[in-house]
Short mmCIF file of C-alpha atoms in Angstrom, two decimals:
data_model
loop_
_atom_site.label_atom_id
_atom_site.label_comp_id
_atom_site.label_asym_id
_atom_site.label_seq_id
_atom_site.Cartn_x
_atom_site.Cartn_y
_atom_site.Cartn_z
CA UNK A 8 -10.25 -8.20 -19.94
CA UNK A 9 -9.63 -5.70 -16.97
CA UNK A 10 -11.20 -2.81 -15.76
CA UNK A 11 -9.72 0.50 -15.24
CA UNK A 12 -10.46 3.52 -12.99
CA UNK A 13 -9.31 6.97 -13.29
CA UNK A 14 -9.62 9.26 -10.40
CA UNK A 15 -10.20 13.41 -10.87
CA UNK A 16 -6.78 14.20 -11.29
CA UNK A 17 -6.60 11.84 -14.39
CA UNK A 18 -9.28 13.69 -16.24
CA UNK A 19 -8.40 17.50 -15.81
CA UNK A 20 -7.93 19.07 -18.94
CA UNK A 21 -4.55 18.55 -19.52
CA UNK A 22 -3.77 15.08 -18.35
CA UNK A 23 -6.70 13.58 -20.22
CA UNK A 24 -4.43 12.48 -22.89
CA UNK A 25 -2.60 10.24 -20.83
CA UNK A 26 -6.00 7.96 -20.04
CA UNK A 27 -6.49 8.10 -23.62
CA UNK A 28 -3.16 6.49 -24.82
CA UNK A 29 -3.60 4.22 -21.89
CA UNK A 30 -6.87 2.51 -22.99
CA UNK A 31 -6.75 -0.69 -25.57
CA UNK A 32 -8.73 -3.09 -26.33
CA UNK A 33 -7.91 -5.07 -23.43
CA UNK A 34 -9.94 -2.91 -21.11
CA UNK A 35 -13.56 -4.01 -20.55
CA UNK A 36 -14.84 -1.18 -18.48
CA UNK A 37 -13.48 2.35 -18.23
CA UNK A 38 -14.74 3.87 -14.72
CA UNK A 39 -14.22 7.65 -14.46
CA UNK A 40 -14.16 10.34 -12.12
CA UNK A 41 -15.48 14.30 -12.44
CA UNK A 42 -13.03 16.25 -14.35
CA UNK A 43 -10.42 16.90 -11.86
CA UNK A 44 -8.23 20.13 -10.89
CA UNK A 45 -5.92 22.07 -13.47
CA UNK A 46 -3.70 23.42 -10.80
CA UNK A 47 -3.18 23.47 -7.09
CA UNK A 48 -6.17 26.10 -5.38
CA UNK A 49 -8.31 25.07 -8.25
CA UNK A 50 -11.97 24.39 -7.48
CA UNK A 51 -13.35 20.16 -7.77
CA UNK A 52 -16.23 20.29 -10.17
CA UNK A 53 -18.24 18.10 -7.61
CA UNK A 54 -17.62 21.25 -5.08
CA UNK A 55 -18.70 23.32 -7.98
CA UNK A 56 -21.73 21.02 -8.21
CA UNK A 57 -22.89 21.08 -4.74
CA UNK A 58 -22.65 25.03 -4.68
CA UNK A 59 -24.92 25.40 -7.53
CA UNK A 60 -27.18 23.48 -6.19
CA UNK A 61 -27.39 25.71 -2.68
CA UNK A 62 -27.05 28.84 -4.38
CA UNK A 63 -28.63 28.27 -8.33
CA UNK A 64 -25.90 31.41 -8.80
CA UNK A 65 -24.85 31.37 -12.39
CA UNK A 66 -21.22 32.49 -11.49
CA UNK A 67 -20.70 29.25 -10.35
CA UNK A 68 -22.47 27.42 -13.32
CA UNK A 69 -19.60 29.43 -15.64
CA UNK A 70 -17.16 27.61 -14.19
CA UNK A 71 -18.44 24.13 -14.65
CA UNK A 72 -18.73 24.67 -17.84
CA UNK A 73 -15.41 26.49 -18.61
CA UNK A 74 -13.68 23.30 -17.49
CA UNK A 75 -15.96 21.02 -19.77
CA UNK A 76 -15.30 23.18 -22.56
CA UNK A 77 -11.88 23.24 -21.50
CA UNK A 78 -11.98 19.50 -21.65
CA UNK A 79 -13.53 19.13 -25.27
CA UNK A 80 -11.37 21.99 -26.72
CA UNK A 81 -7.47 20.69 -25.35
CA UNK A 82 -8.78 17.21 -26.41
CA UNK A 83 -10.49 17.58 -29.28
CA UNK A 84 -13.37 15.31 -28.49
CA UNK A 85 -16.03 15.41 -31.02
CA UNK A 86 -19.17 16.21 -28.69
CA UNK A 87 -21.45 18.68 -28.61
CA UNK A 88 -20.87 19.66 -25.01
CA UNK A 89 -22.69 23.31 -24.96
CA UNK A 90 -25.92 20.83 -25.89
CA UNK A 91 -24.74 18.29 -22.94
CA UNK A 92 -24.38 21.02 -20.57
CA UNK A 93 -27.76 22.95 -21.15
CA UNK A 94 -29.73 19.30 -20.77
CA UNK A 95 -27.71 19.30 -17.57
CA UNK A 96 -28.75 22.53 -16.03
CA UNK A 97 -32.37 22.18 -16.67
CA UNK A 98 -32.54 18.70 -15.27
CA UNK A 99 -30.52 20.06 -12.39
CA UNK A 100 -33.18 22.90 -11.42
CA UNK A 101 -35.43 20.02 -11.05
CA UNK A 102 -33.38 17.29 -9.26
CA UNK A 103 -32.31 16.84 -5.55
CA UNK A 104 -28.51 17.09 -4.54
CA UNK A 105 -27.73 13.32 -5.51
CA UNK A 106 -28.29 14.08 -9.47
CA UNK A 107 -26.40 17.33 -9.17
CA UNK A 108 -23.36 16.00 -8.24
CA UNK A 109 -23.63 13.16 -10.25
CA UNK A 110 -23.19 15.46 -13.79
CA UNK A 111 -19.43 15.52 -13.21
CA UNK A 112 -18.87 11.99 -13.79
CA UNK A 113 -21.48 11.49 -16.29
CA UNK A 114 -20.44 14.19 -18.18
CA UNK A 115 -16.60 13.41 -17.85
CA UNK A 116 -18.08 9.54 -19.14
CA UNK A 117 -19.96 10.94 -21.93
CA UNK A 118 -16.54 12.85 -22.91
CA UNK A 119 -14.56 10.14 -22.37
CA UNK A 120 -16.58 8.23 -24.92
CA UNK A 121 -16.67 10.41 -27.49
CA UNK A 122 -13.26 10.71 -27.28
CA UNK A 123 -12.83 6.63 -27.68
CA UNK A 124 -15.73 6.13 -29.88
CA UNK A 125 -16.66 3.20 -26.88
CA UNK A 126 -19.90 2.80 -25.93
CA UNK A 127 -21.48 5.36 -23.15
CA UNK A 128 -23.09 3.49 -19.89
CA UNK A 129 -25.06 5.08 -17.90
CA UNK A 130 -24.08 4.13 -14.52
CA UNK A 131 -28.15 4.92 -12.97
CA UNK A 132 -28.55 1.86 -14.92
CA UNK A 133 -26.90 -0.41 -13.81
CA UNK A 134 -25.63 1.29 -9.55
CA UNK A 135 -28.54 0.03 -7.93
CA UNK A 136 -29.77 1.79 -4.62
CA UNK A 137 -33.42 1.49 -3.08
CA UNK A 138 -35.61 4.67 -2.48
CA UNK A 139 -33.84 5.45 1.35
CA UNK A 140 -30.39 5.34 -0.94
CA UNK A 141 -29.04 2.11 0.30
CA UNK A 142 -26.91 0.07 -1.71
CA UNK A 143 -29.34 -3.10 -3.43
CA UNK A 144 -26.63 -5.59 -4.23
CA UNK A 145 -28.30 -7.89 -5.72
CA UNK A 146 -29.92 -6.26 -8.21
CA UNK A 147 -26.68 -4.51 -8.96
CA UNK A 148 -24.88 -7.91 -9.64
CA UNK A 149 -27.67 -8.73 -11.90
CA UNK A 150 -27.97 -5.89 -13.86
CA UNK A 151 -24.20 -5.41 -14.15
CA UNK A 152 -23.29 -9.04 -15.13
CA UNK A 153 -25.01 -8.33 -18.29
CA UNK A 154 -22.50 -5.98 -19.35
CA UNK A 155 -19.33 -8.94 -18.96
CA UNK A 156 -16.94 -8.77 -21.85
CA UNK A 157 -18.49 -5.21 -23.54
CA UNK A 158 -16.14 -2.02 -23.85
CA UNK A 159 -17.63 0.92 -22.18
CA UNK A 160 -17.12 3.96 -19.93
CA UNK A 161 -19.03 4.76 -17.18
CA UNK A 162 -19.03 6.98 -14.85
CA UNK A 163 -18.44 6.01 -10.99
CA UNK A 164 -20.21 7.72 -7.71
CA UNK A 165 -23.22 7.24 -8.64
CA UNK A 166 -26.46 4.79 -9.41
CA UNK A 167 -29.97 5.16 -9.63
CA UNK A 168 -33.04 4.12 -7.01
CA UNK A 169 -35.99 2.42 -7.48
CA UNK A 170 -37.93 5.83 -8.00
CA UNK A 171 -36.06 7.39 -10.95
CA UNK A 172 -33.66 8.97 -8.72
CA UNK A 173 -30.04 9.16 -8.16
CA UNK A 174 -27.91 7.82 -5.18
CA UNK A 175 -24.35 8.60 -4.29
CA UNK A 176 -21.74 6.71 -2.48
CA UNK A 177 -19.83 8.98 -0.08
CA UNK A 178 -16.51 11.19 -1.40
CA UNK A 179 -14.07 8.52 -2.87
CA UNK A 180 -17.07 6.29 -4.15
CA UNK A 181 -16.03 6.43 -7.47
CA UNK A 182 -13.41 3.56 -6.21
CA UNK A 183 -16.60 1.53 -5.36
CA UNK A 184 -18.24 1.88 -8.47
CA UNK A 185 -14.36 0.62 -10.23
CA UNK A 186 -14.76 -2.31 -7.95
CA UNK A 187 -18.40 -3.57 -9.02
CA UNK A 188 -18.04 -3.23 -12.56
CA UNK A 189 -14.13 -5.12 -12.12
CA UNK A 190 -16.16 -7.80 -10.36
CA UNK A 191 -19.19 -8.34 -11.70
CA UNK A 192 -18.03 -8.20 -15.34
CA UNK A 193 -15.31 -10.96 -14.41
CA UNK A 194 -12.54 -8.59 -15.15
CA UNK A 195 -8.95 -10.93 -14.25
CA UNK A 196 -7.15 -7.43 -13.05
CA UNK A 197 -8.97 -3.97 -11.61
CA UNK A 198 -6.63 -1.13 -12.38
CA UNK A 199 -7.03 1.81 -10.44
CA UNK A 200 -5.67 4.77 -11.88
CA UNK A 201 -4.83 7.63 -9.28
CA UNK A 202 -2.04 11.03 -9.16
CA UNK A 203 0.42 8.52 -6.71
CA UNK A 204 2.86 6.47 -7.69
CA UNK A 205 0.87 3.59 -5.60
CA UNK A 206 0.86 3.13 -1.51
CA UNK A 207 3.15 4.53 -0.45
CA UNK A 208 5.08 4.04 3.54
CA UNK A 209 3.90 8.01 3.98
CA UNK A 210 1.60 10.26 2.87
CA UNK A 211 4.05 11.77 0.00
CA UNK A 212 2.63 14.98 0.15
CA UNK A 213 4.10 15.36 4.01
CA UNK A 214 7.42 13.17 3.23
CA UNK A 215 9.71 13.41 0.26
CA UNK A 216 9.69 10.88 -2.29
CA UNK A 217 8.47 7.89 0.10
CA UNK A 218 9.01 4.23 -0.76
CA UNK A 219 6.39 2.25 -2.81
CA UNK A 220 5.14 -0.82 -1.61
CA UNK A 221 5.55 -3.30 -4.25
CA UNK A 222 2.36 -5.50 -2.86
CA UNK A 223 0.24 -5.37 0.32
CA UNK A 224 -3.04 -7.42 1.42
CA UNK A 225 -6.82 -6.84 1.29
CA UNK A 226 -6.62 -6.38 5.18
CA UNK A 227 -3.52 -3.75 5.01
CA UNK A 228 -5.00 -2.04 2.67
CA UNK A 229 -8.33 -1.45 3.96
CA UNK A 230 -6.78 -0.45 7.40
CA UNK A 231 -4.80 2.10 5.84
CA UNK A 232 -7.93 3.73 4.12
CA UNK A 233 -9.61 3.35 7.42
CA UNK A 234 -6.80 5.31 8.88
CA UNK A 235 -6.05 8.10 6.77
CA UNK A 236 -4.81 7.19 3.46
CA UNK A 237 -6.41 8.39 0.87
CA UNK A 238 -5.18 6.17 -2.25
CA UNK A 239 -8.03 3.99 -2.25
CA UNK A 240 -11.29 3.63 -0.92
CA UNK A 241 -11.54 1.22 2.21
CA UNK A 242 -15.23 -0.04 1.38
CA UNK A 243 -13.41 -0.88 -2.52
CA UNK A 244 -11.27 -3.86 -1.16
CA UNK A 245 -14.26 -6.02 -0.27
CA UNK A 246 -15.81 -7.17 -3.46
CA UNK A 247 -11.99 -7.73 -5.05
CA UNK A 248 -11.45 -9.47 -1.53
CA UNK A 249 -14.46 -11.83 -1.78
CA UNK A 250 -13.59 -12.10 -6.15
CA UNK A 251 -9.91 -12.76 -5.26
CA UNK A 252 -9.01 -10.22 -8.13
CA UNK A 253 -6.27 -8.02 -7.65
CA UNK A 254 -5.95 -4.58 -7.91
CA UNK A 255 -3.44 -2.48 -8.74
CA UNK A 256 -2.91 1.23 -7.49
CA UNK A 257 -0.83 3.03 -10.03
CA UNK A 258 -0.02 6.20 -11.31
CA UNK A 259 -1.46 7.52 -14.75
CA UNK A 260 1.94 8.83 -15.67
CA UNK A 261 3.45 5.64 -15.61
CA UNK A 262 4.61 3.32 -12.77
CA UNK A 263 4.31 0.03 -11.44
CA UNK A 264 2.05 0.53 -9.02
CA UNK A 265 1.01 -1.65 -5.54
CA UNK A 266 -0.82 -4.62 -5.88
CA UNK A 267 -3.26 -5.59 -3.54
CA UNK A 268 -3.78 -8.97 -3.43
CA UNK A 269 -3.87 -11.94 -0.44
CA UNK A 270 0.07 -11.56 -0.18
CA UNK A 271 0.64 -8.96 3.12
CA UNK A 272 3.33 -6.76 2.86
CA UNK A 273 6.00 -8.24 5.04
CA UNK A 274 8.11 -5.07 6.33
CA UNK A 275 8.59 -4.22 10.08
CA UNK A 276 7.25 -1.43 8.91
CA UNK A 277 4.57 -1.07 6.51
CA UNK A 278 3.11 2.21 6.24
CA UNK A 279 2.34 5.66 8.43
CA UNK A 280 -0.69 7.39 8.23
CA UNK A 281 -2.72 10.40 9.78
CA UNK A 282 -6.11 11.45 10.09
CA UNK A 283 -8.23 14.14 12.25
CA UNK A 284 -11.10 13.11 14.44
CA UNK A 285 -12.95 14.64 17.70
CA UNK A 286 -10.13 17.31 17.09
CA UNK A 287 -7.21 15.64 16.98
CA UNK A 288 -4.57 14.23 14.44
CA UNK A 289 -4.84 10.65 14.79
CA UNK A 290 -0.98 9.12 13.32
CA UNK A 291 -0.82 5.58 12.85
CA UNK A 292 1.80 2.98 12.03
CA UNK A 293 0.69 -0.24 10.20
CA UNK A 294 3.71 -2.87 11.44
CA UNK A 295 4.92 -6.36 11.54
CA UNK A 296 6.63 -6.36 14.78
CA UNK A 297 4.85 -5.05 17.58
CA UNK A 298 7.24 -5.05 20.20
CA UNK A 299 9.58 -2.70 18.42
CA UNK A 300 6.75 -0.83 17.41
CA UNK A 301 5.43 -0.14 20.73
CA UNK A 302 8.75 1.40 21.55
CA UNK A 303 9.34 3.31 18.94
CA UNK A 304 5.51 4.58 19.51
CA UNK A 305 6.61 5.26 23.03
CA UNK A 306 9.96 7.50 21.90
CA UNK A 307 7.97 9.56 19.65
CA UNK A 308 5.09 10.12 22.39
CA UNK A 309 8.04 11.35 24.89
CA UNK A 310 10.10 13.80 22.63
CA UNK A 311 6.34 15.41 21.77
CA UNK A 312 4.80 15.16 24.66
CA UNK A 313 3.18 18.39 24.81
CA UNK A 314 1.13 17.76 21.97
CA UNK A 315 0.19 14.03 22.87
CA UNK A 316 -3.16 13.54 24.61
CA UNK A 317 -2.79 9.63 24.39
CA UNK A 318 -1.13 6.39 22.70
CA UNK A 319 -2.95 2.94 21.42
CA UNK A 320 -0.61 -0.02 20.88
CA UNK A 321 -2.13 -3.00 19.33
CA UNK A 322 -0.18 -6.31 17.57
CA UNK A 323 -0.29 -4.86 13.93
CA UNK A 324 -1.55 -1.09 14.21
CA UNK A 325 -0.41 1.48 16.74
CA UNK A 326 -1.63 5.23 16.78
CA UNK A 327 -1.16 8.71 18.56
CA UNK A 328 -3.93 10.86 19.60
CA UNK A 329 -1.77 14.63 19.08
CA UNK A 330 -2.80 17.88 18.55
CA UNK A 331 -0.74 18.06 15.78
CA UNK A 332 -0.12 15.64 12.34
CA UNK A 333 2.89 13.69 13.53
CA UNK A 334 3.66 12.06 10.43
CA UNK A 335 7.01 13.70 9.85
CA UNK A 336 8.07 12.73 13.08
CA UNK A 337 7.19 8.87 13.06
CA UNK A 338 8.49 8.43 9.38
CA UNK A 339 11.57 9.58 10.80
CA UNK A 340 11.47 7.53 13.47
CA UNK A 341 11.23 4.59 12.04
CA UNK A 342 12.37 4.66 8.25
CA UNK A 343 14.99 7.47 9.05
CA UNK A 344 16.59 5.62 12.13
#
């Protein structure tokens, strides 16, 4: 069996019937994220979450559940979710942040289910964290071997502490949770369902249809999460690392994907990222040949020198402190040359 994750995008209203045509009886554990945006500018339940819990206003509350009735109605998912979403608000006015934003995914799970007739996890269960909210491994191996060769959906993000409580890995944990139950129920493949085609050599929302990379390595994949890219968690490569199970990063639409297994991506060239830190747009260039890299780092760095407060070259990764996102400018440099 295999596991599957699908992010936010995967389970907005409208796309939901792609993840269920793509589920079989292959597929051990189903891992899902809140229901995601309908359109560009639209609001991320979690967001939602988190302002209801500041502000308790009931404007805000409407919307949440306008998309989960949105959800149930496009779907037709057999669930009584005006009942889920009442038990929901009351536990929220009692709860601390952690549970609040936890009700996307476990309502998106409990949707999910209904909507596959698999069994519903709850992920408190089973996502162990101690009272300060730190990760308990152990007990989370434990707990989560017991559930090796059951279909079920769960939902990722979030576990449960010692207390009663509930715990949340940061934004993006939801890849975490994917990776534990892949692992510990000794899935052979964790799929990881996202709105890109895989990893691609640029951030496609900055560069035109960008190249896929067929395959990459645990390592170059957890420096390019490190550095910017936001296809997959960094802190979800180390379990399938330590497992040796591969994951694949594919699109819900259809595609192959990038696998990320011990095989590195062997390019000159293998992917350009960008972040912001301390104020400034941190580019980077994951590469296989450092000496041209250097250079090329070096020609970009002159022709935008104005905006360049300083340049670190290093054998496999080189960046650009700017004041601006040079992305644009080093994919051209070096995949346009």
């Amino acid at each position: 069996m295999y596991t599957a994750k699908f992010g936010g995008t995967a389970t907005a209203p409208h796309n939901l019937k792609y993840v269920l045509s793509l589920i079989d009886d292959n597929m051990g554990a189903v891992v899902v994220s809140a229901c995601g945006r309908s359109f560009d500018g639209d609001e991320k339940v979690t967001d939602l979450l988190n302002l209801f819990y500041v502000t308790r206003d009931e404007m805000v509350w409407r919307k949440i559940e306008a998309k989960y009735r949105r959800l149930v109605e496009i779907n037709g998912i057999n669930v009584d979710i005006d009942k889920l979403l009442a038990e929901k608000k009351r536990n929220m006015c009692g709860n601390d942040r952690a549970y609040c934003l936890s009700v996307g995914e476990e309502l998106t799970a409990k949707c999910v289910a209904a909507a596959t007739g698999r069994e519903y996890v709850e992920a408190a269960d089973y996502i162990c964290f101690d009272e300060g909210g730190r990760f308990d491994y152990r007990e989370t191996k434990r707990r989560v071997e017991t559930l090796a060769n059951q279909k079920f959906v769960v939902g990722g993000f979030y576990g449960g502490k010692r207390d009663g409580g509930r715990a949340t890995f940061e934004r993006g944990g939801g890849d975490i949770s994917g990776a534990i139950f892949a692992v510990w129920t000794s899935a052979t493949l964790y799929e990881n369902y996202t709105d890109v085609d895989g990893v691609c050599v640029a951030n496609p929302r900055c560069v035109f249809c960008p190249k896929v990379l067929p395959r990459i390595s645990y390592g170059q994949m957890r420096l390019l999460g490190s550095c910017g890219a936001e296809v997959l968690h960094p802190s979800a490569v180390d379990l399938p690392q330590k497992a040796a199970l591969p994951v694949v990063v594919k699109n819900f639409w259809g595609s192959c994907g990038t696998t990320v297994y011990n095989y590195p991506c062997v390019d000159d060239v293998v992917s350009v990222t960008c972040r912001k830190t301390d104020g400034l747009y941190v580019t980077s260039v994951l590469h296989n040949l450092p000496d041209m890299g250097a250079r090329a780092i070096a020609d970009i760095a002159r022709d935008v020198k104005n905006c360049v407060a300083r340049c670190e070259l290093s054998r496999d990764i080189s960046k650009i402190y700017a004041s601006q996102d040079l992305t644009v400018e080093t994919y051209n440099a070096f995949f346009q040359a």
